[in-house]
Amino acid sequence: MTPTDGDLQAAAQALRLGQPVVVPTDTVYGVAVLSTNAEAVAELFTRKGRDFDQPLALLVADLEQAKSLTTEGALPSAVQSFWPGPLTVLVPRKPNDGLHLGQAPKVIGLRCPNHPFIQALAALVGPLAVTSANQSGQPTPTEASAAGEALGGDLLVIDGGSCRGLASTLVDCTTSPVTVVRQGEITLAELRSAGLALVDG
């Protein structure tokens, strides 16, 4: 199932009203809010049962939007080999950026998903503060109906069909060499092949 333009407009309106929205991605279903809306972010933490000291990641429309959220030169050029796709990068956070992601992290997690709906939504309303659409500690749904029910059943749910259920690979680009925090769909060999210098391990 492919989300429609009507779904895009409905999601954008809900987000602008401060409402969380369940969205499909190229990995799992997530729940998104506007990263500039402190109250919406707080509600998302409450609904999920997530500790406030576990910051939310940001889904972006493209590389340029990602670059606007971090310091100059912080995104390794190798990232372009995997975006859009299942790679999340931790990079330095700009001071006074107006974003609400949790307990004021000095780094932010950025990902450009290989999903046209999410790319279009982030281009329309700005970077999306997102977490997986499940209660903390529970399995992550790969179907829209289960994702909606997991967080209370009263949210707008954008049905994008079945998601693959594979986590993104997470790398910390604030270290040199880069540290792999979580290996997901993208392997260490693929990262190295793209020219990313990794901590041995």
Coordinates of C-alpha atoms in Angstrom, one line a residue:
M1 CA 0.0 0.0 0.0
T2 CA 1.3 3.4 -1.0
P3 CA 0.4 6.5 1.0
T4 CA -1.5 9.1 -1.1
D5 CA -1.1 12.9 -1.4
G6 CA -4.2 13.1 0.9
D7 CA -2.3 11.1 3.5
L8 CA 0.6 13.5 3.2
Q9 CA -1.5 16.5 3.7
A10 CA -3.4 14.9 6.7
A11 CA -0.1 13.9 8.3
A12 CA 1.3 17.4 7.9
Q13 CA -1.8 19.0 9.4
A14 CA -1.8 16.7 12.4
L15 CA 1.9 17.4 13.0
R16 CA 1.3 21.1 12.8
L17 CA -1.4 20.8 15.4
G18 CA 1.0 19.1 17.7
Q19 CA -0.3 15.5 17.3
P20 CA 1.9 12.5 17.0
V21 CA 1.5 10.5 13.7
V22 CA 2.3 6.9 13.1
V23 CA 4.3 6.6 9.8
P24 CA 5.8 3.9 7.7
T25 CA 9.5 4.0 7.0
D26 CA 11.9 1.8 5.1
T27 CA 12.7 -0.1 8.3
V28 CA 9.9 -0.2 10.8
Y29 CA 6.8 1.8 11.7
G30 CA 7.6 5.0 13.6
V31 CA 5.7 7.7 15.4
A32 CA 6.6 11.2 14.5
V33 CA 6.1 14.7 15.9
L34 CA 7.5 18.1 14.8
S35 CA 11.0 18.4 16.3
T36 CA 10.3 22.1 17.1
N37 CA 7.2 21.4 19.2
A38 CA 8.2 20.8 22.9
E39 CA 4.7 19.7 24.0
A40 CA 4.3 17.2 21.2
V41 CA 7.8 15.7 21.9
A42 CA 6.9 15.4 25.6
E43 CA 3.6 13.6 24.7
L44 CA 5.5 11.2 22.5
F45 CA 7.9 10.3 25.4
T46 CA 4.9 9.8 27.7
R47 CA 2.9 7.6 25.2
K48 CA 5.9 5.4 24.5
G49 CA 7.0 5.1 28.1
R50 CA 10.5 6.3 27.0
D51 CA 13.0 7.9 29.4
F52 CA 13.6 11.5 28.6
D53 CA 17.3 11.0 28.7
Q54 CA 17.0 8.8 25.6
P55 CA 16.9 11.4 22.9
L56 CA 14.8 11.0 19.7
A57 CA 16.3 10.7 16.3
L58 CA 15.5 13.0 13.4
L59 CA 14.3 11.9 10.0
V60 CA 15.2 14.3 7.2
A61 CA 14.1 14.9 3.7
D62 CA 17.6 14.9 2.1
L63 CA 21.3 15.5 2.7
E64 CA 21.0 19.2 2.6
Q65 CA 18.4 19.3 5.3
A66 CA 20.7 17.1 7.4
K67 CA 23.6 19.4 6.9
S68 CA 21.5 22.3 8.2
L69 CA 21.1 20.5 11.5
T70 CA 24.8 19.9 12.4
T71 CA 28.1 21.7 12.3
E72 CA 29.9 22.2 9.0
G73 CA 31.8 19.1 7.8
A74 CA 30.4 16.9 10.5
L75 CA 28.6 14.5 8.0
P76 CA 31.2 12.2 6.4
S77 CA 31.0 12.2 2.6
A78 CA 30.5 8.4 2.8
V79 CA 27.0 8.9 4.1
Q80 CA 25.9 9.8 0.6
S81 CA 26.6 6.2 -0.4
F82 CA 23.8 5.0 2.0
W83 CA 21.3 7.8 1.9
P84 CA 18.5 7.6 1.5
G85 CA 18.6 4.3 3.4
P86 CA 19.0 2.5 6.7
L87 CA 21.9 4.4 8.2
T88 CA 21.6 6.6 11.2
V89 CA 24.5 8.9 12.0
L90 CA 25.3 10.6 15.3
V91 CA 26.7 14.1 14.7
P92 CA 27.4 17.2 16.8
R93 CA 24.3 19.3 17.5
K94 CA 24.2 22.9 16.6
P95 CA 23.7 25.2 19.7
N96 CA 20.4 26.9 20.1
D97 CA 18.8 25.0 17.3
G98 CA 15.3 25.2 18.6
L99 CA 14.8 21.4 18.5
H100 CA 13.3 19.3 21.3
L101 CA 14.6 15.8 21.3
G102 CA 14.8 14.9 24.9
Q103 CA 17.3 15.8 27.6
A104 CA 19.4 18.4 25.6
P105 CA 21.8 16.0 23.9
K106 CA 25.0 17.4 22.5
V107 CA 24.7 15.0 19.6
I108 CA 21.8 14.2 17.3
G109 CA 20.9 11.1 15.3
L110 CA 20.0 11.8 11.7
R111 CA 18.7 9.5 9.0
C112 CA 17.3 10.0 5.5
P113 CA 15.0 7.1 5.0
N114 CA 14.5 5.4 1.6
H115 CA 10.8 6.1 1.7
P116 CA 9.2 8.8 -0.5
F117 CA 6.4 9.5 1.9
I118 CA 8.8 10.4 4.8
Q119 CA 11.0 12.4 2.5
A120 CA 8.1 14.4 1.3
L121 CA 6.7 14.9 4.8
A122 CA 10.0 16.1 6.2
A123 CA 10.4 18.4 3.2
L124 CA 6.9 19.8 3.8
V125 CA 7.0 20.4 7.6
G126 CA 10.7 20.1 8.6
P127 CA 12.8 17.4 10.3
L128 CA 10.7 14.8 12.1
A129 CA 11.4 13.7 15.7
V130 CA 10.8 10.0 15.5
T131 CA 10.9 6.8 17.5
S132 CA 9.7 3.3 16.8
A133 CA 5.9 2.8 17.1
N134 CA 5.9 0.6 20.2
Q135 CA 6.0 0.7 23.9
S136 CA 9.5 0.8 25.2
G137 CA 10.8 -2.8 25.5
Q138 CA 8.2 -4.3 23.3
P139 CA 8.5 -5.6 19.7
T140 CA 8.4 -3.0 17.0
P141 CA 5.4 -3.4 14.7
T142 CA 5.8 -3.9 11.0
E143 CA 2.1 -3.4 10.2
A144 CA 0.2 -0.2 10.5
S145 CA -2.7 -1.6 12.6
A146 CA -0.4 -3.0 15.3
A147 CA 1.6 0.2 15.3
G148 CA -1.4 2.3 15.9
E149 CA -2.7 0.1 18.7
A150 CA 0.6 0.0 20.5
L151 CA 0.5 3.7 21.3
G152 CA -3.1 4.1 22.3
G153 CA -5.2 3.6 19.2
D154 CA -6.2 7.3 18.9
L155 CA -3.5 8.5 16.6
L156 CA -3.5 9.2 12.9
V157 CA -1.9 6.1 11.2
I158 CA -0.5 6.3 7.7
D159 CA -0.7 2.8 6.2
G160 CA 2.2 2.1 4.0
G161 CA 1.8 -1.7 4.0
S162 CA 4.3 -4.0 5.6
C163 CA 7.7 -2.7 6.7
R164 CA 10.8 -4.9 6.5
G165 CA 11.4 -4.9 10.2
L166 CA 15.2 -4.5 9.9
A167 CA 16.8 -1.9 12.1
S168 CA 19.1 0.8 10.7
T169 CA 22.8 0.7 11.3
L170 CA 23.8 3.4 13.8
V171 CA 27.2 5.0 13.7
D172 CA 28.8 7.7 15.9
C173 CA 30.5 10.2 13.7
T174 CA 31.7 12.3 16.7
T175 CA 34.5 9.9 17.2
S176 CA 37.6 9.4 15.0
P177 CA 37.6 6.7 13.7
V178 CA 33.8 6.3 13.5
T179 CA 32.2 4.0 16.1
V180 CA 29.5 1.5 15.1
V181 CA 26.9 1.7 17.9
R182 CA 24.5 -0.8 16.3
Q183 CA 24.9 -2.9 13.3
G184 CA 21.7 -3.2 11.3
E185 CA 21.0 -3.8 7.7
I186 CA 24.2 -2.1 6.5
T187 CA 27.2 -4.2 7.4
L188 CA 30.6 -3.1 8.6
A189 CA 32.2 -4.3 5.4
E190 CA 29.8 -2.1 3.4
L191 CA 30.7 0.9 5.6
R192 CA 34.4 0.4 5.1
S193 CA 34.0 -0.2 1.4
A194 CA 32.3 3.2 1.1
G195 CA 35.4 4.8 2.7
L196 CA 34.2 5.2 6.3
A197 CA 37.1 4.7 8.8
L198 CA 35.8 2.6 11.6
V199 CA 37.0 1.7 15.1
D200 CA 38.5 -1.8 14.9
G201 CA 36.1 -4.4 16.3

